[in-house]
Amino acid sequence: MSVLVDDDTRVVVQGITGGEGSFHAQQMIEYGTNVVAGAVPGRGGETVHDVPVYDTLATATTEHDANAVVVFVPPAFAGDAMFEALDTDVDLVVSITEGVPQQDMARVYRRLGETDTRLIGPNCPGIITPGQAKLGILPGNIFESGNVGLVSRSGTLTYQVVDNLTQRGIGQSTAIGIGGDPIIGTDFIDALELFENDPATDAIVMCGEIGGEDEEAAASYIDQNVSTPVVGFIAGRTAPPGKRMGHAGAIVSGSGTGTAESKIAALDDAGVPVGDTPSAVADFVEETL
Amino acid sequence: MSVLVDDDTRVVVQGITGGEGSFHAQQMIEYGTNVVAGAVPGRGGETVHDVPVYDTLATATTEHDANAVVVFVPPAFAGDAMFEALDTDVDLVVSITEGVPQQDMARVYRRLGETDTRLIGPNCPGIITPGQAKLGILPGNIFESGNVGLVSRSGTLTYQVVDNLTQRGIGQSTAIGIGGDPIIGTDFIDALELFENDPATDAIVMCGEIGGEDEEAAASYIDQNVSTPVVGFIAGRTAPPGKRMGHAGAIVSGSGTGTAESKIAALDDAGVPVGDTPSAVADFVEETL
Amino acid sequence: MMKLHEHQAKGVFADAGIPTPSSQLATSVEEAVDAADSIGYPVAIKAQVHVGGRGKAGGIKLVEDEAEARSAADAILGMDLKGLTVDSVLVEEAVDFTDELYVGVTMDRSAGKPVAMVSARGGVDIEEVAAEAPEAIVREHIDPAFGMHPYQARQAAFDAGLGEVATDVARVLSTLYDLWAAKDATSIEVNPLMVTADNEIIAADAVMNVDDDALFRHDDLEAMEDEAADDDLERKANQYGFDYVRLSGNVGIIGNGAGLVMTTLDIVDYYGGAPANFLDIGGGAKAERVANALDMVFSDENVDSIVFNIFGGITRGDEVAKGINEALGQFETIPKPVTVRLAGTNASEGREILNTELVTVEETLESAVQDAVENAEGTN
Amino acid sequence: MMKLHEHQAKGVFADAGIPTPSSQLATSVEEAVDAADSIGYPVAIKAQVHVGGRGKAGGIKLVEDEAEARSAADAILGMDLKGLTVDSVLVEEAVDFTDELYVGVTMDRSAGKPVAMVSARGGVDIEEVAAEAPEAIVREHIDPAFGMHPYQARQAAFDAGLGEVATDVARVLSTLYDLWAAKDATSIEVNPLMVTADNEIIAADAVMNVDDDALFRHDDLEAMEDEAADDDLERKANQYGFDYVRLSGNVGIIGNGAGLVMTTLDIVDYYGGAPANFLDIGGGAKAERVANALDMVFSDENVDSIVFNIFGGITRGDEVAKGINEALGQFETIPKPVTVRLAGTNASEGREILNTELVTVEETLESAVQDAVENAEGTN
C-alpha cells in the first residue's frame, strides 16, 4: 500500500522536451514509473525516451487515459500549465517548478478548490512510493520500500532524512515533498490525513520549516485526528526575521509569526517529538517502530 | 401561497436615497412590502420613508435579519452592488438596473453559480405576489391575487398581459419579470420549476421575446417536467436580424438563431398554445382554467 | 451594440500587435488612387459600411493598376449597399495567401460566458460553416473569472488542425480575447486570418462590436461611434437616448418598454400593416421626450401614420396624456395622423384629457393598431 | 522579496493617483537643505534604508528651519541604522494632521488569498496594534479570481469607523489593491495615511514589497532593484543567482537546497558555532557555481571557516567532488579552512576524489559542522 501514487499511476509529463523535463522523465521511467505521454505545444508527434509527445495536455491525457500530470515548465508559464492540468480532470498534478509568481499561484489555488484534483507543489521535489512510482525529481536510489510516511516542505532535507532512515534499514511507504512556497496545493494536514488512513504507514515523519503557520495547524490536527506516531523536524531555528531563507515560503515575519520556536512548541504540545538534527529524527523513528 | 416573496420577505433596498430607489421604495412600502432597511455608502444613519439607511449592505442585512435585496443603483455600479448582495448570503436579490455592461454581468453570473442565492434580473421589473409583497417597479394596482403564475422577459408587456387577465377577473399567484438582458440570474426554466411546485399556481403564462434560445430550452423543459398548463407569448415576430430591439437580449442573430418562429414552433411542439396578441393569451388562459 | 468599421477595428487590432496589411482610408476617388499608388499594386478597395457580404454585393474589388483602381473607387464610393451609402473605402495591400482561417471571440449567452472560436475554414461566412460543418469550428469556453488561459488559445488552434501556425494563431486569439475583455466587446473576429506561403499570418478583415452599455468607460471607442453610425435617424435616436430601429414599412410606432413596442410592431403586422420603426421612449413620459419621439417619426419620410402606445405603470395615465398634449401642441399642424392608446394606471382619466383635435384615441391596443394601419393604407 | 525604498514606493503610489506630500530625494547635506528650502518649512528628513522603526532609531527628523535642516541631514546621512548606512534622505513637506490611519494589502498565505486591511490606529507599528487590539484592524479577504470589489474597500473603511473619510480611504485602498495585483506586490501599505483638519487624506509613508519571482514581468520595478539593494554581498548573490542571507556569525555555510542549508545553520548553532550566512547554490554543482559560492564566502570578512554541505540527489557525488576540486584549484591558496561533507548518490566515490590538500572531508553532516565550528573557534 501507499498513498496517491503506485504502479497503476499513468503519468503525463508537461514540458517533456525541456532540459529538466526530459532528464527527469528518463529518471522516472528508469525508476519504473508508468510515463505514458508528454505534452509540449508544437512538439506533437515527436517521441522522447520512446514516450509520445502531444501538442496539448488534453489530448495526451485523453489518448492515454492518464490520471496524473507532472509539471516541468519554466516559472513564467507554470501557472498556465497548472490551470491546463486542472482542467483535464486528472486525479493528481505534481508541480515541480520553482519560482512561480505568488499571485499566479493564488489564482491556481482558487481554481483548485473548485476541482476534485489534488495538486502537490509547486516548488517541490514531488512524490515517491519506493519500488513503484516516482513523480518528480527525488533521487530514487536513496529510498527503500517500508512503513514510514514522510511529508516535507523541503527537497534535499528530505533526502537527508530519508538517507538517515534507509541507512538504519527503515523504509518508506510514500514520501511527499509538499514544497517550499507560501501557497501550495497539498499541505501537511492533507498529507497527514492520507498517511493516517494508509494501513501500510506505521509512522510519519513531518519536516517543517520556518514561515507561515501550517506546522502549528498540523500539530493541532495531529492532536485531534492522528493516531499514527509522528516525528517532527523544523528547519530554520537560526533564521532572522524578515529574511527569505531560499524558499519563498521560508520567512519569519517581522511580527514574529512563523518562527521555529512556535512550531516546535506546537508539535511538543501535540506529543510529537522534534529532532534537533536529521539523525535525531531517525533515532525517534527507530524508537517508535 | 406564492413563490419567492410573500408577507415574510424582509427587504433591503440598495440605493434607497437615489431618485428611482427612493420612489420605488415608497411604492413598495405602500404596497405592503416589508422594507426593513436601505444601504447607501456615506448615508448611514439617515432615514428614507422612515426606513433606516446603512453605509454597507452587510450591516443593513445583518442588523435587520433581511432575506432579500433590491438593487437600484446606476448601471456602472450595479455589478459591484450585485457582488455585494451575493456576498451577504440573502436568499433573493432582485436587480432592477437596466444597462449593466454584459461583461460585468458575466462575472456576476460566474459568482452566482457558487452561491445559494437566487438572482432575478438585471434589467427587470422585479417580482410581485399580489396582496403580499412586491420587489421592484411593477405597478401594484394592476395585479390581483389569484392562481396564474406569470414569467416574462419584458416589463410593460407583462403589465399589458396582466391587465388583460385582471380585467377578466383572472388573478395572479406571483409574477416574475426575469429581465431583458442576455445574461440573467433566473431564467424561464427556474421560474417554471417554481410555479410547477407551487400548489397555488394553476396555470402559467410565459412571455418570451426574440433573442437567445431560452424559450426553446423552456419549451423542452415544459414538455418533460411541467404538468401545470402553460400559455405562451413571443414578442418580436417582425424584428429584423442583427438589430437590438430595445432590450440588450432581444436580438435575432445574423445566422437566424433567436427568431420568434423558432420559439413559437418549440412551444407548439411542447403543446403550449401561443397567443398572437396579449388578449389572445388571456383567452387561452381563460379556456385553461 | 456599436459596430466599428473595418478600418477602425484594424487600427485597434494593429495597436495590440496583430499583424494587418498596410492600408489607407479614402473618401474620394483621387484619395483612393493616391493611396493605391503609394501602397503598390495589387490592392483591394473595400467599402466601409456595416453590411454583411460586402464582397458578393460588389463592395470589394481587387485592382491591378491605377486605371482599375480609379474605376473601382469610382464604382464603390457613393454606391448603395443594402440601403447604406458608401462614404469611404479602405485601400489595402493585397496579401498572397495559401490559407484562410477564422478566429473570433463572442459571448455565449446561454452559457453566460465568452467563447473563443477557431476554424481552418475562414474566408467564408462563418455562420454558413457553423450550419454546414459545425465540427469545423473549435469552440473554447472562457471562464470570466480568470480570463482566457494561454493554453486554451493553443488548444483551440491545435484542435482546429492548424499545425505549424497554431502557436502564432493562438497568440492572435489571446490578443483578441484580451481586447474583447479590455474593450467590453460583444464580439470580435478576424475572418479571414490569412496564412502566407512562408507561414506568416495577417488579419485581412476585422470585426469588432462593442457593448453600448459599457461605452461610458471607453472614451476612445465612443469617439469612433459618431463616425460609425450609418443612418441619420439612428444617429438622432442616439442623441435623444431612444432605443430605435428603422424598418421598411410605413406605420410609425412609439411606445414604452421594449417588449410592448415589439408587440405593437407584431400587431401592426398581424393586422396587415408594415411597421416603419421600433421606438422605445422608455420609462416616464415627459413632454420633451414625447415631442422628441414624435419629431423623429414625423421626420421619417416613409411614415404615413403613427400609433402611440403607452402602458402607464407607475407613471399615471393622466400625466402621460398631458405630456402628449403638450408635445403635440408644439407643432403648428400635425403632419401625420396619430393614434394614441393609453392603458394602465389612471388610463381613463388620461383618455379624457387627450386633445382629440390632435390625435385619435383608442381604448385597446388592437383597435389603436387597426386605426393606424387603416390611416397608413388610406394615404397610399 | 524586493523592497522598494519609501521614495520609490511613493512615486508608484503618486503615479496611481494617491495623494502624497511634496518631497525630494537628497544624497548630500547641501541637496537636502536646498530641497527643504524649496519645499518650505517645516519638513521631515527621512533616512531611505530598509529598516523598521526608522523614527525611533533617529532616522527621521522634523525640522523648522534651514539650520535645523542642515544639522538633521548631516546627522542622518552616513548614519548607521541597524547595520545599514544611510546614503540618501527624503526631504518631505510636513503635513498637519488630525488622524493617522493604516491601509494595506498583503497575501494571507494560510488562506491562499490576499487580504486588505484598514485601521483607524495608524502611525504606529501595525503589528503592535495587531497584537494588542486585533479588533482595531478590519480585514477583508479578496477573491483572487475577481479582485477587490469596490464595495469591499468601502466596507472595510466603514467598518473601521472612518465615517466622513471612509469613501476617500476606500478609493485609496482600491488603488492599493490594483497596484498590488498589477505590480505583483507581496505587501503594500500606507502607514500613516494622514487625515488633515479639512478631511483631506495624504500618504505620509509608503511601503511596497514585490515578488522576486514576478520581477521578470516588471521591468520598471526591476530597474529600481539595484538601487534598493542594501548590502554588497547580497547584490553579488543576486548577480550569481544564489539565495543568500547575511548573518552575524563567523561560520560560512554553503549547501544545496533551502531546507538543508537552513538545517546546516541550525546544526552550526547546535554545536555552539555562529552561522555567517545562508547560501543555497541550488541544484547541480557546476564548477563555476561552486567557485562563485566560495568566492562570495571567502570575500566575507566575518567568515573564519566554511562548511560545504551537499546532498547529491540526482547529481552524482563524484561529479560534485570534481566541481569542488576544480573550483578550489582556481585559488592560489585557500584563504579559509573548508570542510566538505558529501552525501547521497555516489557520495563515497566523491569523497575519494576530493583533494584533501585543499579541503577537510567529513562523512556526516554533524561531524562536518563540528569540524567547521572548531576551525572557526581556533581562529579567534
mmCIF file with all atom_site columns, C-alpha atoms in Angstrom, chain B residues 41-42 55-59 80 83-84 87 107 110-111 114, chain D residues 143 145-147 149-152 154-156 158-159 163 167:
data_model
loop_
_atom_site.group_PDB
_atom_site.id
_atom_site.type_symbol
_atom_site.label_atom_id
_atom_site.label_alt_id
_atom_site.label_comp_id
_atom_site.label_asym_id
_atom_site.label_entity_id
_atom_site.label_seq_id
_atom_site.pdbx_PDB_ins_code
_atom_site.Cartn_x
_atom_site.Cartn_y
_atom_site.Cartn_z
_atom_site.occupancy
_atom_site.B_iso_or_equiv
_atom_site.pdbx_formal_charge
_atom_site.auth_seq_id
_atom_site.auth_comp_id
_atom_site.auth_asym_id
_atom_site.auth_atom_id
_atom_site.pdbx_PDB_model_num
ATOM 1  C CA . PRO B 1 41  ? -22.374 54.374 1.210   1.00 0.00 ? 41  PRO B CA 1
ATOM 2  C CA . GLY B 1 42  ? -21.939 57.604 3.142   1.00 0.00 ? 42  GLY B CA 1
ATOM 3  C CA . ASP B 1 55  ? -23.350 52.580 4.838   1.00 0.00 ? 55  ASP B CA 1
ATOM 4  C CA . THR B 1 56  ? -22.878 48.958 3.893   1.00 0.00 ? 56  THR B CA 1
ATOM 5  C CA . LEU B 1 57  ? -25.271 46.286 2.755   1.00 0.00 ? 57  LEU B CA 1
ATOM 6  C CA . ALA B 1 58  ? -23.706 43.747 5.104   1.00 0.00 ? 58  ALA B CA 1
ATOM 7  C CA . THR B 1 59  ? -24.635 45.862 8.120   1.00 0.00 ? 59  THR B CA 1
ATOM 8  C CA . ASP B 1 80  ? -20.417 45.760 -7.731  1.00 0.00 ? 80  ASP B CA 1
ATOM 9  C CA . PHE B 1 83  ? -21.470 41.104 -5.863  1.00 0.00 ? 83  PHE B CA 1
ATOM 10 C CA . GLU B 1 84  ? -22.085 42.887 -2.556  1.00 0.00 ? 84  GLU B CA 1
ATOM 11 C CA . ASP B 1 87  ? -21.787 38.115 -0.535  1.00 0.00 ? 87  ASP B CA 1
ATOM 12 C CA . ARG B 1 107 ? -18.643 37.884 -13.838 1.00 0.00 ? 107 ARG B CA 1
ATOM 13 C CA . ARG B 1 110 ? -19.978 33.203 -12.596 1.00 0.00 ? 110 ARG B CA 1
ATOM 14 C CA . ARG B 1 111 ? -20.037 34.119 -8.924  1.00 0.00 ? 111 ARG B CA 1
ATOM 15 C CA . GLU B 1 114 ? -21.077 29.406 -6.412  1.00 0.00 ? 114 GLU B CA 1
ATOM 16 C CA . ASP D 2 143 ? -11.047 36.629 -4.047  1.00 0.00 ? 143 ASP D CA 1
ATOM 17 C CA . ALA D 2 145 ? -10.473 35.343 -9.231  1.00 0.00 ? 145 ALA D CA 1
ATOM 18 C CA . PHE D 2 146 ? -12.390 38.615 -9.164  1.00 0.00 ? 146 PHE D CA 1
ATOM 19 C CA . GLY D 2 147 ? -10.063 41.074 -7.483  1.00 0.00 ? 147 GLY D CA 1
ATOM 20 C CA . HIS D 2 149 ? -14.746 44.728 -5.415  1.00 0.00 ? 149 HIS D CA 1
ATOM 21 C CA . PRO D 2 150 ? -15.227 48.441 -4.724  1.00 0.00 ? 150 PRO D CA 1
ATOM 22 C CA . TYR D 2 151 ? -17.824 47.540 -2.101  1.00 0.00 ? 151 TYR D CA 1
ATOM 23 C CA . GLN D 2 152 ? -15.197 45.604 -0.165  1.00 0.00 ? 152 GLN D CA 1
ATOM 24 C CA . ARG D 2 154 ? -15.896 50.735 1.296   1.00 0.00 ? 154 ARG D CA 1
ATOM 25 C CA . GLN D 2 155 ? -16.997 48.061 3.735   1.00 0.00 ? 155 GLN D CA 1
ATOM 26 C CA . ALA D 2 156 ? -13.514 47.859 5.244   1.00 0.00 ? 156 ALA D CA 1
ATOM 27 C CA . PHE D 2 158 ? -16.792 51.999 7.115   1.00 0.00 ? 158 PHE D CA 1
ATOM 28 C CA . ASP D 2 159 ? -16.291 49.007 9.404   1.00 0.00 ? 159 ASP D CA 1
ATOM 29 C CA . GLY D 2 163 ? -17.023 57.901 8.845   1.00 0.00 ? 163 GLY D CA 1
ATOM 30 C CA . THR D 2 167 ? -15.177 56.676 0.850   1.00 0.00 ? 167 THR D CA 1
#
